[in-house]
């Protein structure tokens, strides 16, 4: 399948692109069938192409990429609406502030609660189950048990003189 796409050329941070007709599986900077124009965004977004050759390749079955279709449509080529992907008009905000987020969240909560209300059926209240007595565990602490000598802490002479 043939595609009409941009192939990057130019120096670092000074991009320029060739408008090429190439096989879809060919490398982007690799083989191509024909160069039909070029695009240089660093020089005032200069876009030049051979209109008759572009229309020929589209008639033969080559599909322009989304970017190429947008550029061609902006420069007077008709019939490219099928090749341009739909875009949303609003951009999503990455980190909305609390004031902006609160009004947006409030209508969503109201609509969600309104939708859920009819779906819920009233439930009959169940009688509380009788609580079964739990077994009590008693801890036995032996405080006055004699300490064997091996378990007794060793006293230093300083501690005995202080007492």
PDB file of C-alpha atoms in Angstrom:
ATOM      1  CA  UNK A   1       0.000   0.000   0.000  1.00  0.00           C
ATOM      2  CA  UNK A   2       1.359   3.415  -0.932  1.00  0.00           C
ATOM      3  CA  UNK A   3       1.323   6.369   1.439  1.00  0.00           C
ATOM      4  CA  UNK A   4       2.107  10.043   1.023  1.00  0.00           C
ATOM      5  CA  UNK A   5       4.054  11.101   4.091  1.00  0.00           C
ATOM      6  CA  UNK A   6       6.669  13.489   5.413  1.00  0.00           C
ATOM      7  CA  UNK A   7      10.260  12.286   5.581  1.00  0.00           C
ATOM      8  CA  UNK A   8      12.430  14.328   7.941  1.00  0.00           C
ATOM      9  CA  UNK A   9      15.658  15.846   6.717  1.00  0.00           C
ATOM     10  CA  UNK A  10      17.695  18.861   7.738  1.00  0.00           C
ATOM     11  CA  UNK A  11      19.996  19.630  10.636  1.00  0.00           C
ATOM     12  CA  UNK A  12      19.464  19.249  14.363  1.00  0.00           C
ATOM     13  CA  UNK A  13      16.748  21.636  15.572  1.00  0.00           C
ATOM     14  CA  UNK A  14      16.245  22.875  11.996  1.00  0.00           C
ATOM     15  CA  UNK A  15      13.851  20.303  10.640  1.00  0.00           C
ATOM     16  CA  UNK A  16      12.718  20.228   7.064  1.00  0.00           C
ATOM     17  CA  UNK A  17      10.621  17.527   5.477  1.00  0.00           C
ATOM     18  CA  UNK A  18      10.287  15.933   2.057  1.00  0.00           C
ATOM     19  CA  UNK A  19       6.811  15.063   0.892  1.00  0.00           C
ATOM     20  CA  UNK A  20       7.294  11.561  -0.497  1.00  0.00           C
ATOM     21  CA  UNK A  21       5.219   8.745  -1.932  1.00  0.00           C
ATOM     22  CA  UNK A  22       6.492   5.502  -0.406  1.00  0.00           C
ATOM     23  CA  UNK A  23       5.481   1.971   0.445  1.00  0.00           C
ATOM     24  CA  UNK A  24       3.890   1.819   3.902  1.00  0.00           C
ATOM     25  CA  UNK A  25       6.376  -0.813   5.102  1.00  0.00           C
ATOM     26  CA  UNK A  26       9.430   1.139   3.885  1.00  0.00           C
ATOM     27  CA  UNK A  27      11.506   2.977   6.523  1.00  0.00           C
ATOM     28  CA  UNK A  28      10.482   6.613   7.007  1.00  0.00           C
ATOM     29  CA  UNK A  29      13.925   7.894   6.013  1.00  0.00           C
ATOM     30  CA  UNK A  30      14.405   5.064   3.531  1.00  0.00           C
ATOM     31  CA  UNK A  31      13.134   4.080   0.099  1.00  0.00           C
ATOM     32  CA  UNK A  32      10.481   6.134  -1.630  1.00  0.00           C
ATOM     33  CA  UNK A  33       8.818   6.107  -5.025  1.00  0.00           C
ATOM     34  CA  UNK A  34       8.746   9.839  -5.732  1.00  0.00           C
ATOM     35  CA  UNK A  35       9.389  13.182  -4.050  1.00  0.00           C
ATOM     36  CA  UNK A  36       6.308  15.336  -4.638  1.00  0.00           C
ATOM     37  CA  UNK A  37       7.186  18.361  -2.514  1.00  0.00           C
ATOM     38  CA  UNK A  38       8.721  19.659   0.690  1.00  0.00           C
ATOM     39  CA  UNK A  39       7.724  21.345   3.961  1.00  0.00           C
ATOM     40  CA  UNK A  40       9.982  23.652   5.940  1.00  0.00           C
ATOM     41  CA  UNK A  41       8.365  24.790   9.210  1.00  0.00           C
ATOM     42  CA  UNK A  42      11.432  26.766  10.333  1.00  0.00           C
ATOM     43  CA  UNK A  43      11.141  29.172   7.369  1.00  0.00           C
ATOM     44  CA  UNK A  44       7.641  30.447   7.954  1.00  0.00           C
ATOM     45  CA  UNK A  45       6.002  27.048   7.445  1.00  0.00           C
ATOM     46  CA  UNK A  46       6.878  26.966   3.769  1.00  0.00           C
ATOM     47  CA  UNK A  47       4.989  24.161   1.990  1.00  0.00           C
ATOM     48  CA  UNK A  48       5.456  23.492  -1.706  1.00  0.00           C
ATOM     49  CA  UNK A  49       4.208  20.484  -3.637  1.00  0.00           C
ATOM     50  CA  UNK A  50       3.299  19.298  -7.131  1.00  0.00           C
ATOM     51  CA  UNK A  51      -0.485  19.402  -7.038  1.00  0.00           C
ATOM     52  CA  UNK A  52      -0.988  17.325 -10.187  1.00  0.00           C
ATOM     53  CA  UNK A  53       1.327  14.531  -8.906  1.00  0.00           C
ATOM     54  CA  UNK A  54      -0.330  14.477  -5.464  1.00  0.00           C
ATOM     55  CA  UNK A  55      -3.786  14.199  -7.053  1.00  0.00           C
ATOM     56  CA  UNK A  56      -2.497  11.447  -9.361  1.00  0.00           C
ATOM     57  CA  UNK A  57      -1.099   9.371  -6.486  1.00  0.00           C
ATOM     58  CA  UNK A  58      -4.314   9.795  -4.465  1.00  0.00           C
ATOM     59  CA  UNK A  59      -6.340   8.679  -7.518  1.00  0.00           C
ATOM     60  CA  UNK A  60      -4.102   5.614  -7.878  1.00  0.00           C
ATOM     61  CA  UNK A  61      -4.779   4.670  -4.242  1.00  0.00           C
ATOM     62  CA  UNK A  62      -2.019   6.267  -2.152  1.00  0.00           C
ATOM     63  CA  UNK A  63      -3.272   7.388   1.253  1.00  0.00           C
ATOM     64  CA  UNK A  64      -1.905  10.648   2.682  1.00  0.00           C
ATOM     65  CA  UNK A  65      -0.985  10.632   6.356  1.00  0.00           C
ATOM     66  CA  UNK A  66      -3.111  12.701   8.721  1.00  0.00           C
ATOM     67  CA  UNK A  67      -0.579  15.547   8.838  1.00  0.00           C
ATOM     68  CA  UNK A  68      -0.048  15.563   5.088  1.00  0.00           C
ATOM     69  CA  UNK A  69      -3.814  15.553   4.476  1.00  0.00           C
ATOM     70  CA  UNK A  70      -4.217  18.558   6.791  1.00  0.00           C
ATOM     71  CA  UNK A  71      -1.412  20.453   5.038  1.00  0.00           C
ATOM     72  CA  UNK A  72      -2.760  19.636   1.580  1.00  0.00           C
ATOM     73  CA  UNK A  73      -6.302  20.628   2.521  1.00  0.00           C
ATOM     74  CA  UNK A  74      -5.061  23.949   3.917  1.00  0.00           C
ATOM     75  CA  UNK A  75      -3.244  24.561   0.596  1.00  0.00           C
ATOM     76  CA  UNK A  76      -6.165  23.939  -1.746  1.00  0.00           C
ATOM     77  CA  UNK A  77      -6.409  20.195  -2.465  1.00  0.00           C
ATOM     78  CA  UNK A  78     -10.019  18.966  -2.294  1.00  0.00           C
ATOM     79  CA  UNK A  79     -11.421  15.608  -1.184  1.00  0.00           C
ATOM     80  CA  UNK A  80      -9.103  14.932   1.763  1.00  0.00           C
ATOM     81  CA  UNK A  81     -11.711  14.928   4.539  1.00  0.00           C
ATOM     82  CA  UNK A  82     -11.762  11.110   4.545  1.00  0.00           C
ATOM     83  CA  UNK A  83      -8.053  10.999   5.397  1.00  0.00           C
ATOM     84  CA  UNK A  84      -8.111  13.487   8.301  1.00  0.00           C
ATOM     85  CA  UNK A  85      -8.804  12.018  11.726  1.00  0.00           C
ATOM     86  CA  UNK A  86     -11.500  13.821  13.757  1.00  0.00           C
ATOM     87  CA  UNK A  87     -10.177  16.208  16.384  1.00  0.00           C
ATOM     88  CA  UNK A  88     -11.839  17.513  19.521  1.00  0.00           C
ATOM     89  CA  UNK A  89     -12.242  21.254  19.803  1.00  0.00           C
ATOM     90  CA  UNK A  90     -11.471  21.478  23.550  1.00  0.00           C
ATOM     91  CA  UNK A  91      -8.228  20.448  25.100  1.00  0.00           C
ATOM     92  CA  UNK A  92      -8.392  18.633  28.386  1.00  0.00           C
ATOM     93  CA  UNK A  93      -6.873  20.483  31.312  1.00  0.00           C
ATOM     94  CA  UNK A  94      -4.022  18.695  33.012  1.00  0.00           C
ATOM     95  CA  UNK A  95      -4.393  20.160  36.513  1.00  0.00           C
ATOM     96  CA  UNK A  96      -7.650  22.083  36.959  1.00  0.00           C
ATOM     97  CA  UNK A  97      -7.817  24.303  40.048  1.00  0.00           C
ATOM     98  CA  UNK A  98     -10.340  23.516  42.765  1.00  0.00           C
ATOM     99  CA  UNK A  99     -12.683  26.322  41.667  1.00  0.00           C
ATOM    100  CA  UNK A 100     -12.757  25.070  38.081  1.00  0.00           C
ATOM    101  CA  UNK A 101     -13.073  21.421  39.099  1.00  0.00           C
ATOM    102  CA  UNK A 102     -15.919  21.951  41.606  1.00  0.00           C
ATOM    103  CA  UNK A 103     -18.528  23.312  39.144  1.00  0.00           C
ATOM    104  CA  UNK A 104     -17.602  20.676  36.599  1.00  0.00           C
ATOM    105  CA  UNK A 105     -17.944  17.874  39.155  1.00  0.00           C
ATOM    106  CA  UNK A 106     -21.248  19.101  40.652  1.00  0.00           C
ATOM    107  CA  UNK A 107     -23.465  18.508  37.573  1.00  0.00           C
ATOM    108  CA  UNK A 108     -21.972  15.073  37.090  1.00  0.00           C
ATOM    109  CA  UNK A 109     -22.817  14.115  40.670  1.00  0.00           C
ATOM    110  CA  UNK A 110     -26.390  15.373  40.325  1.00  0.00           C
ATOM    111  CA  UNK A 111     -27.001  13.448  37.130  1.00  0.00           C
ATOM    112  CA  UNK A 112     -25.445  10.310  38.576  1.00  0.00           C
ATOM    113  CA  UNK A 113     -27.604  10.469  41.725  1.00  0.00           C
ATOM    114  CA  UNK A 114     -30.713  11.152  39.609  1.00  0.00           C
ATOM    115  CA  UNK A 115     -30.006   8.105  37.470  1.00  0.00           C
ATOM    116  CA  UNK A 116     -29.365   5.837  40.435  1.00  0.00           C
ATOM    117  CA  UNK A 117     -32.439   6.864  42.447  1.00  0.00           C
ATOM    118  CA  UNK A 118     -35.104   5.117  40.304  1.00  0.00           C
ATOM    119  CA  UNK A 119     -33.031   1.958  40.028  1.00  0.00           C
ATOM    120  CA  UNK A 120     -32.885   1.398  43.775  1.00  0.00           C
ATOM    121  CA  UNK A 121     -35.739  -0.569  45.305  1.00  0.00           C
ATOM    122  CA  UNK A 122     -36.725  -0.014  48.924  1.00  0.00           C
ATOM    123  CA  UNK A 123     -35.321  -2.762  51.096  1.00  0.00           C
ATOM    124  CA  UNK A 124     -37.124  -4.201  54.075  1.00  0.00           C
ATOM    125  CA  UNK A 125     -35.326  -3.611  57.307  1.00  0.00           C
ATOM    126  CA  UNK A 126     -34.059  -6.782  58.823  1.00  0.00           C
ATOM    127  CA  UNK A 127     -34.367  -7.408  62.515  1.00  0.00           C
ATOM    128  CA  UNK A 128     -31.018  -7.198  64.258  1.00  0.00           C
ATOM    129  CA  UNK A 129     -29.550 -10.629  64.789  1.00  0.00           C
ATOM    130  CA  UNK A 130     -29.069 -11.743  68.363  1.00  0.00           C
ATOM    131  CA  UNK A 131     -25.559 -11.225  69.473  1.00  0.00           C
ATOM    132  CA  UNK A 132     -23.881 -14.369  70.649  1.00  0.00           C
ATOM    133  CA  UNK A 133     -21.716 -13.943  73.710  1.00  0.00           C
ATOM    134  CA  UNK A 134     -18.056 -14.118  72.888  1.00  0.00           C
ATOM    135  CA  UNK A 135     -15.739 -16.172  74.979  1.00  0.00           C
ATOM    136  CA  UNK A 136     -13.710 -14.017  77.247  1.00  0.00           C
ATOM    137  CA  UNK A 137     -10.020 -14.607  77.361  1.00  0.00           C
ATOM    138  CA  UNK A 138      -8.483 -13.936  80.717  1.00  0.00           C
ATOM    139  CA  UNK A 139      -4.842 -13.102  81.041  1.00  0.00           C
ATOM    140  CA  UNK A 140      -3.161 -14.208  84.164  1.00  0.00           C
ATOM    141  CA  UNK A 141      -0.257 -12.060  85.209  1.00  0.00           C
ATOM    142  CA  UNK A 142       1.889 -13.341  88.000  1.00  0.00           C
ATOM    143  CA  UNK A 143       3.626 -10.394  89.565  1.00  0.00           C
ATOM    144  CA  UNK A 144       4.953 -11.942  92.750  1.00  0.00           C
ATOM    145  CA  UNK A 145       6.499 -15.034  91.224  1.00  0.00           C
ATOM    146  CA  UNK A 146      10.026 -15.745  92.443  1.00  0.00           C
ATOM    147  CA  UNK A 147      12.762 -15.018  89.949  1.00  0.00           C
ATOM    148  CA  UNK A 148      15.390 -17.609  89.456  1.00  0.00           C
ATOM    149  CA  UNK A 149      18.976 -16.516  89.635  1.00  0.00           C
ATOM    150  CA  UNK A 150      19.664 -17.210  85.958  1.00  0.00           C
ATOM    151  CA  UNK A 151      16.807 -14.905  84.937  1.00  0.00           C
ATOM    152  CA  UNK A 152      17.596 -12.131  87.417  1.00  0.00           C
ATOM    153  CA  UNK A 153      19.429  -9.121  86.070  1.00  0.00           C
ATOM    154  CA  UNK A 154      22.954  -8.702  87.260  1.00  0.00           C
ATOM    155  CA  UNK A 155      23.513  -5.713  89.497  1.00  0.00           C
ATOM    156  CA  UNK A 156      26.605  -3.650  89.155  1.00  0.00           C
ATOM    157  CA  UNK A 157      28.439  -2.332  92.220  1.00  0.00           C
ATOM    158  CA  UNK A 158      27.390   1.220  91.336  1.00  0.00           C
ATOM    159  CA  UNK A 159      23.682   0.310  91.555  1.00  0.00           C
ATOM    160  CA  UNK A 160      24.045  -1.393  94.934  1.00  0.00           C
ATOM    161  CA  UNK A 161      25.873   1.585  96.478  1.00  0.00           C
ATOM    162  CA  UNK A 162      23.236   4.031  95.247  1.00  0.00           C
ATOM    163  CA  UNK A 163      20.476   2.173  97.077  1.00  0.00           C
TER     164      UNK A 163
END
